[in-house]
CSV table of C-alpha atoms (C1' of nucleotides) in Angstrom, one decimal:
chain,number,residue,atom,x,y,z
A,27,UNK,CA,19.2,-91.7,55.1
A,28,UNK,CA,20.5,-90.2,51.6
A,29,UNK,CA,23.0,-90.2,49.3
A,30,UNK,CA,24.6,-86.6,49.5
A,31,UNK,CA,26.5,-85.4,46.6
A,32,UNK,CA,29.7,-84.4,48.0
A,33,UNK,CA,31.0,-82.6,44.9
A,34,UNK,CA,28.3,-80.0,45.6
A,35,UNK,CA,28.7,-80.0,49.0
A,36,UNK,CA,28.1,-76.5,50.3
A,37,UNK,CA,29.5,-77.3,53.7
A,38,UNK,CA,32.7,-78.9,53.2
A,39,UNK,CA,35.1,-79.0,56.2
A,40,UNK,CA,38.2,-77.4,55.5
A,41,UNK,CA,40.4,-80.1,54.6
A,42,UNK,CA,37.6,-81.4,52.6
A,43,UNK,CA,38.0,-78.3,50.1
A,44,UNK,CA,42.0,-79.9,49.0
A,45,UNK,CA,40.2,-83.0,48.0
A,46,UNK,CA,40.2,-83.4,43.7
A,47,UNK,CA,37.0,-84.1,42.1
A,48,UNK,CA,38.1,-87.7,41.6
A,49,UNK,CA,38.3,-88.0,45.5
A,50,UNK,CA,35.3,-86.3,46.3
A,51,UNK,CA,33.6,-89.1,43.9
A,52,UNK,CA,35.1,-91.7,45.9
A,53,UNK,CA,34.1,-90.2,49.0
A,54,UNK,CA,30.7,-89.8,47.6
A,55,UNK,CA,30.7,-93.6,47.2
A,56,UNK,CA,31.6,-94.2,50.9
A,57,UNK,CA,29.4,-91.5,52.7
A,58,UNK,CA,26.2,-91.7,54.1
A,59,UNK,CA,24.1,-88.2,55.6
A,60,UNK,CA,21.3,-88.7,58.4
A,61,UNK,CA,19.4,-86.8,59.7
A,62,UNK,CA,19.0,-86.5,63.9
A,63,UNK,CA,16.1,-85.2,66.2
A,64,UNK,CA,17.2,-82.7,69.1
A,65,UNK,CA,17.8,-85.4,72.1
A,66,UNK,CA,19.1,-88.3,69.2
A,67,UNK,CA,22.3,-90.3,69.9
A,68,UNK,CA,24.6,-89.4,67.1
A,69,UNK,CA,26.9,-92.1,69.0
A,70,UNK,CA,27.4,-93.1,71.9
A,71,UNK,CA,30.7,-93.8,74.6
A,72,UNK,CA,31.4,-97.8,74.5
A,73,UNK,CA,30.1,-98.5,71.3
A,74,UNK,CA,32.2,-99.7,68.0
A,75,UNK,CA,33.5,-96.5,66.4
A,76,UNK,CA,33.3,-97.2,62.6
A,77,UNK,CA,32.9,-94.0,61.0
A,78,UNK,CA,34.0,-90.3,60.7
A,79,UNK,CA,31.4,-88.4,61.6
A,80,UNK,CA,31.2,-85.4,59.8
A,81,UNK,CA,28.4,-82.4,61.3
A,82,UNK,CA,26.9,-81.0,58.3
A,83,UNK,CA,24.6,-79.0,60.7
A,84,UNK,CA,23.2,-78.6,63.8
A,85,UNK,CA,24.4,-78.0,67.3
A,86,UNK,CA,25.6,-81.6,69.6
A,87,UNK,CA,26.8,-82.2,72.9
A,88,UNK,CA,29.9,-84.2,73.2
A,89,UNK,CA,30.1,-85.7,76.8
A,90,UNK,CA,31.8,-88.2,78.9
A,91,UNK,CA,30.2,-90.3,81.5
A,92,UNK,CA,32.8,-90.2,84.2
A,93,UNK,CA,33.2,-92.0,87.3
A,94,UNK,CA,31.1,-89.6,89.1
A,95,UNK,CA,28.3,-88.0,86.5
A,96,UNK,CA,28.2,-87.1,82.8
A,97,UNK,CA,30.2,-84.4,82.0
A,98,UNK,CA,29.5,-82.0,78.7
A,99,UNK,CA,32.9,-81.6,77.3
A,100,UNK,CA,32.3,-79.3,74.4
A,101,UNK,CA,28.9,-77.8,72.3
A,102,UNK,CA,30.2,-78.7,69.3
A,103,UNK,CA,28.6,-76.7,66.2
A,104,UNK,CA,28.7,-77.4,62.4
A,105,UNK,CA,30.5,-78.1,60.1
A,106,UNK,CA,33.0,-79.6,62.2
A,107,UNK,CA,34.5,-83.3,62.7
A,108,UNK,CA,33.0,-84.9,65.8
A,109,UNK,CA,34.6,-87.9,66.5
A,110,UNK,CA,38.1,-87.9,64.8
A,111,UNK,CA,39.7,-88.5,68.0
A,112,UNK,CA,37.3,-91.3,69.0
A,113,UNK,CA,37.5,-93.0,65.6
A,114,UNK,CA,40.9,-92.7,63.8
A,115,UNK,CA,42.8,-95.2,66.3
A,116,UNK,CA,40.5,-96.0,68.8
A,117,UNK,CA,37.9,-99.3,68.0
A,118,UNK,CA,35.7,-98.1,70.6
A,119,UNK,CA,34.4,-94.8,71.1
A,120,UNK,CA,35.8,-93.0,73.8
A,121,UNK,CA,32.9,-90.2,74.5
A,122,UNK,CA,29.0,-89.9,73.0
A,123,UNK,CA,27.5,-87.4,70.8
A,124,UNK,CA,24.1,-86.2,71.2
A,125,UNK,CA,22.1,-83.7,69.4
A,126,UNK,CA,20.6,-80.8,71.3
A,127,UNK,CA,19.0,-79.7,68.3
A,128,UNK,CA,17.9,-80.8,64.8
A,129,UNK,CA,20.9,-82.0,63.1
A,130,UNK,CA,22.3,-83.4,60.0
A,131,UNK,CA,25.2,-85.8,59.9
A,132,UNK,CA,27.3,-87.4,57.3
A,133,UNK,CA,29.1,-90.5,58.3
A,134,UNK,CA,32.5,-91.1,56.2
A,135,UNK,CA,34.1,-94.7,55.9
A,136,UNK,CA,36.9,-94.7,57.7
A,137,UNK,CA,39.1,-96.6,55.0
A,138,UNK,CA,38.4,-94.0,52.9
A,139,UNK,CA,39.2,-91.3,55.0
A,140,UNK,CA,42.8,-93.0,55.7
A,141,UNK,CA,43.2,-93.3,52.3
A,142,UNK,CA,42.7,-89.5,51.7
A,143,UNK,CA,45.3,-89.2,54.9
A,144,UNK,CA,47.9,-91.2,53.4
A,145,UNK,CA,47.6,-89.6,50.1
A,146,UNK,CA,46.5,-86.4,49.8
A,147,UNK,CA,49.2,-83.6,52.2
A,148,UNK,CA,46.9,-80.6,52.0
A,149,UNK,CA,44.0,-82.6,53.4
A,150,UNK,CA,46.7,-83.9,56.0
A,151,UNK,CA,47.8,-80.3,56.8
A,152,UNK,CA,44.4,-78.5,57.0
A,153,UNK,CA,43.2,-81.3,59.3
A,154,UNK,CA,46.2,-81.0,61.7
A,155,UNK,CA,45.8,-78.2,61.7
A,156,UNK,CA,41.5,-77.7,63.0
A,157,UNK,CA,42.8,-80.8,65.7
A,158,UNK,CA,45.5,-78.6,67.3
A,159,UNK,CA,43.0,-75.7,67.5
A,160,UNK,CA,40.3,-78.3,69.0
A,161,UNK,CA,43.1,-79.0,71.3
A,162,UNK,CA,44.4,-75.6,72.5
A,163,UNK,CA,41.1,-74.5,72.5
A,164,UNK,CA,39.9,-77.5,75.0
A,165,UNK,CA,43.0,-76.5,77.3
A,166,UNK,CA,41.5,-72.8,77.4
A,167,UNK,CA,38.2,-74.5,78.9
A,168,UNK,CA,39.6,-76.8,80.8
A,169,UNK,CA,41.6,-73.9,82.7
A,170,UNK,CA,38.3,-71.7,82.9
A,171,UNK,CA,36.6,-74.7,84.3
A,172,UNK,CA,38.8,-75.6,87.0
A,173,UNK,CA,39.9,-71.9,87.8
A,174,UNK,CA,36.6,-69.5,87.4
A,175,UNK,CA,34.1,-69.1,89.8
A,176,UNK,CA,30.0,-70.2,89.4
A,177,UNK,CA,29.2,-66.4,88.2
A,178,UNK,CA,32.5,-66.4,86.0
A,179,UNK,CA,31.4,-69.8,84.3
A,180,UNK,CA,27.7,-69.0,83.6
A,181,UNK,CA,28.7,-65.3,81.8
A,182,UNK,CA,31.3,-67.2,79.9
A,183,UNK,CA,28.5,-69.8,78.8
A,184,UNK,CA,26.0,-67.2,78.0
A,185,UNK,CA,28.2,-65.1,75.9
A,186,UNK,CA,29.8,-68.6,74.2
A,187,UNK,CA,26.1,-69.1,72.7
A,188,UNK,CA,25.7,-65.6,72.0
A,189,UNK,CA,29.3,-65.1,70.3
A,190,UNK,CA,29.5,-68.1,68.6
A,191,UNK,CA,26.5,-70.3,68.4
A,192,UNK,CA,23.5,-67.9,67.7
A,193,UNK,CA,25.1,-65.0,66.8
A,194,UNK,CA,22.3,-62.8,68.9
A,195,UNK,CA,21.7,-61.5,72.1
A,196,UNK,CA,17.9,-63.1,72.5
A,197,UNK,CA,18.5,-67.2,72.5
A,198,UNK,CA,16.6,-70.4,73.9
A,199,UNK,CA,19.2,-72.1,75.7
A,200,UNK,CA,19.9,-75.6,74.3
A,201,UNK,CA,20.5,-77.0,77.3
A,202,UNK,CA,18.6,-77.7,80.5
A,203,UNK,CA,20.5,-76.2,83.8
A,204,UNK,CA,21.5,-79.4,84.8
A,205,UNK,CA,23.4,-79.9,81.4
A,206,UNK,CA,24.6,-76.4,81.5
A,207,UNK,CA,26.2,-77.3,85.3
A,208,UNK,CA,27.7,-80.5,83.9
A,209,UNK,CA,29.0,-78.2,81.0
A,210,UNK,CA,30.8,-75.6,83.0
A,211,UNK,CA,31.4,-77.9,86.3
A,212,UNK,CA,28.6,-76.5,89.0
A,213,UNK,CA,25.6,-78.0,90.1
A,214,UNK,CA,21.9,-77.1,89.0
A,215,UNK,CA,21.5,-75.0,91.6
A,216,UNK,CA,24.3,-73.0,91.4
A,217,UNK,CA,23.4,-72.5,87.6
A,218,UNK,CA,19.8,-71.3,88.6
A,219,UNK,CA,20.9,-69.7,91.3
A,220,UNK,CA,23.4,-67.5,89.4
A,221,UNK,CA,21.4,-67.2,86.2
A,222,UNK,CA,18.7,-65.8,88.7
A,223,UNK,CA,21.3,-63.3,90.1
A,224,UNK,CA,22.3,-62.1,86.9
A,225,UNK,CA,18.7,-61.3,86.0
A,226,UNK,CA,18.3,-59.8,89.3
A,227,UNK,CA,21.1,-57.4,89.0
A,228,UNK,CA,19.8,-56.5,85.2
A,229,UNK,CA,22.5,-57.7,83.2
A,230,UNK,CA,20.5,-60.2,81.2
A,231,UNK,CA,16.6,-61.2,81.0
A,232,UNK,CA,15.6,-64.8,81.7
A,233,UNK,CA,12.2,-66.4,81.2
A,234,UNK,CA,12.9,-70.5,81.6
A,235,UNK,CA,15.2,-70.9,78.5
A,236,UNK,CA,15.2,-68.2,77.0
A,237,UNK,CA,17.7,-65.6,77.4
A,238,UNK,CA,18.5,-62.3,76.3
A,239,UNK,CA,21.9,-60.7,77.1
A,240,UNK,CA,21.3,-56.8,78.1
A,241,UNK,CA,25.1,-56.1,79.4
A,242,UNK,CA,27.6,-57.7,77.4
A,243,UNK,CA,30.3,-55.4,78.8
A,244,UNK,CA,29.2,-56.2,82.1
A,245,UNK,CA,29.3,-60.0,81.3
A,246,UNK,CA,32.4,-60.0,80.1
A,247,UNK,CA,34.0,-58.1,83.5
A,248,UNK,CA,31.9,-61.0,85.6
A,249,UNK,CA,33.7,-63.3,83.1
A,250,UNK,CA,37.2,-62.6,84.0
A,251,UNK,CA,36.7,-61.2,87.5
A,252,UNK,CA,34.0,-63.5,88.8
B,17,DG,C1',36.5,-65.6,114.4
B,18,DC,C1',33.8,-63.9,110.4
B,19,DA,C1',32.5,-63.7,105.5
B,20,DT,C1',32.1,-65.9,101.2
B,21,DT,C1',31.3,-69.5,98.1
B,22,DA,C1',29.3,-73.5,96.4
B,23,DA,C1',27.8,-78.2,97.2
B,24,DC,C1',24.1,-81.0,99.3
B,25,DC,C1',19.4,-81.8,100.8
B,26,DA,C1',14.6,-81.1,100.7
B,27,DC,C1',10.5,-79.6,99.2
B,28,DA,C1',7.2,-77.0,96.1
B,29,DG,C1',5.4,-75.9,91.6
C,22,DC,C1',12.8,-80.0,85.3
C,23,DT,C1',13.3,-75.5,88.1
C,24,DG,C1',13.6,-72.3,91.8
C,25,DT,C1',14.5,-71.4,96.6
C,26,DG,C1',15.7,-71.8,101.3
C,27,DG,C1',18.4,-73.9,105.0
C,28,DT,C1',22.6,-76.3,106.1
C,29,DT,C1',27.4,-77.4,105.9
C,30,DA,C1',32.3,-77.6,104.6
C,31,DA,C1',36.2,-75.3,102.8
C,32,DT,C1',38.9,-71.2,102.2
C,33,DG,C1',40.6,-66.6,102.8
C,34,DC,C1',41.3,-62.3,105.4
DNA sequence: GCATTAACCACAG
DNA sequence: CTGTGGTTAATGC
């Protein structure tokens, strides 16, 4: 646990960057950053929700445990807010937060934060903002989820961490095929099963969890078609 | 009917 | 934790 500096803050969330110095002093004053191993609790569903959590870096799961199993609802990758939705008005959190890999974590006070709602518009605006495209961008996967087949699901995975998590077409895969069926809505099987099929058929190279993406193209038709 | 798809089960590594 | 094979239930043509 440390101190950060949040003047100097290199990762600043959007709305953070319409915050005055004076602000960012106070917020400095009611902000704490720790650090989490890959497999750490960041926080967890049933628990007293006390703090913005703010996700200076690292990669998280944010899941559910539902009535049947735990469900993965989103990778969520920094910086972003993690549990704005399960903090602002709700005393208990409503989902849990775990890391899948090394990560670094600043927990805001949530007086402070409120403060900054209630006073400060362009703060306001930005955040509204980053929670409606959170939002529309959930309703995209929850349609993919319920409406794309096993083969449609894993290729959108796979390209999700190349696109927009690593950024490269060779990856370890943070998750194991378990989570990645609780992600996407199959079971382990079907994961292996199809991740075995794609390497089959040439259009990626798979060695345990590591995974390099040969066809994008051809990922991308599997995507939408199945 | 027949084919396809994916879940469920079981067992091996 | 994974991979695979057999089985089964649901759905579509």
């Amino acid at each position: 646990m440390s101190s950060p500096i949040c003047q100097l803050c290199e990762v600043k969330s959007s709305a953070a960057r319409h915050l005055s110095d004076k602000e960012l002093e106070k917020m400095n004053n009611h902000c704490v950053q720790v650090s989490y191993k890959k497999g750490e609790t960041i926080f967890k569903q049933g628990s007293f929700s006390t703090n913005i959590t703010y996700l200076r870096s690292g990669l998280v799961k944010v899941h559910i445990l539902g009535p049947e199993k735990e469900q993965i609802i989103k990778i969520a990758k920094a910086p972003s807010y993690l549990g704005i939705p399960t903090t602002i008005d709700e005393e208990i959190n409503q989902y849990s937060a775990t890391a899948i890999m090394d990560t670094n974590v600043c927990y805001i006070d949530i007086d402070t934060f409120k403060n900054f709602l209630l006073t400060n518009g362009n703060f306001s605006y930005q955040l509204v903002i980053d929670l409606c495209q959170e939002e529309l961008a959930s309703y995209t996967r929850c349609v993919n989820r319920a409406q794309k087949n096993a083969a449609g699901k894993i290729a959108d995975a796979l390209l999700f961490f190349k696109n927009e998590i690593f950024e490269s077409s060779k990856f370890t895969l943070p998750l194991s095929r378990e989570e990645l069926g609780n992600l996407i809505d199959a079971t382990r099987e079907s994961v292996s099963r199809t991740i075995a099929e794609l390497n089959n058929d040439g259009f990626i190279e798979v060695s345990g969890k590591h995974i390099e993406i040969l066809r994008e193209e051809s990922l991308e038709i599997i995507s939408r078609n199945g």
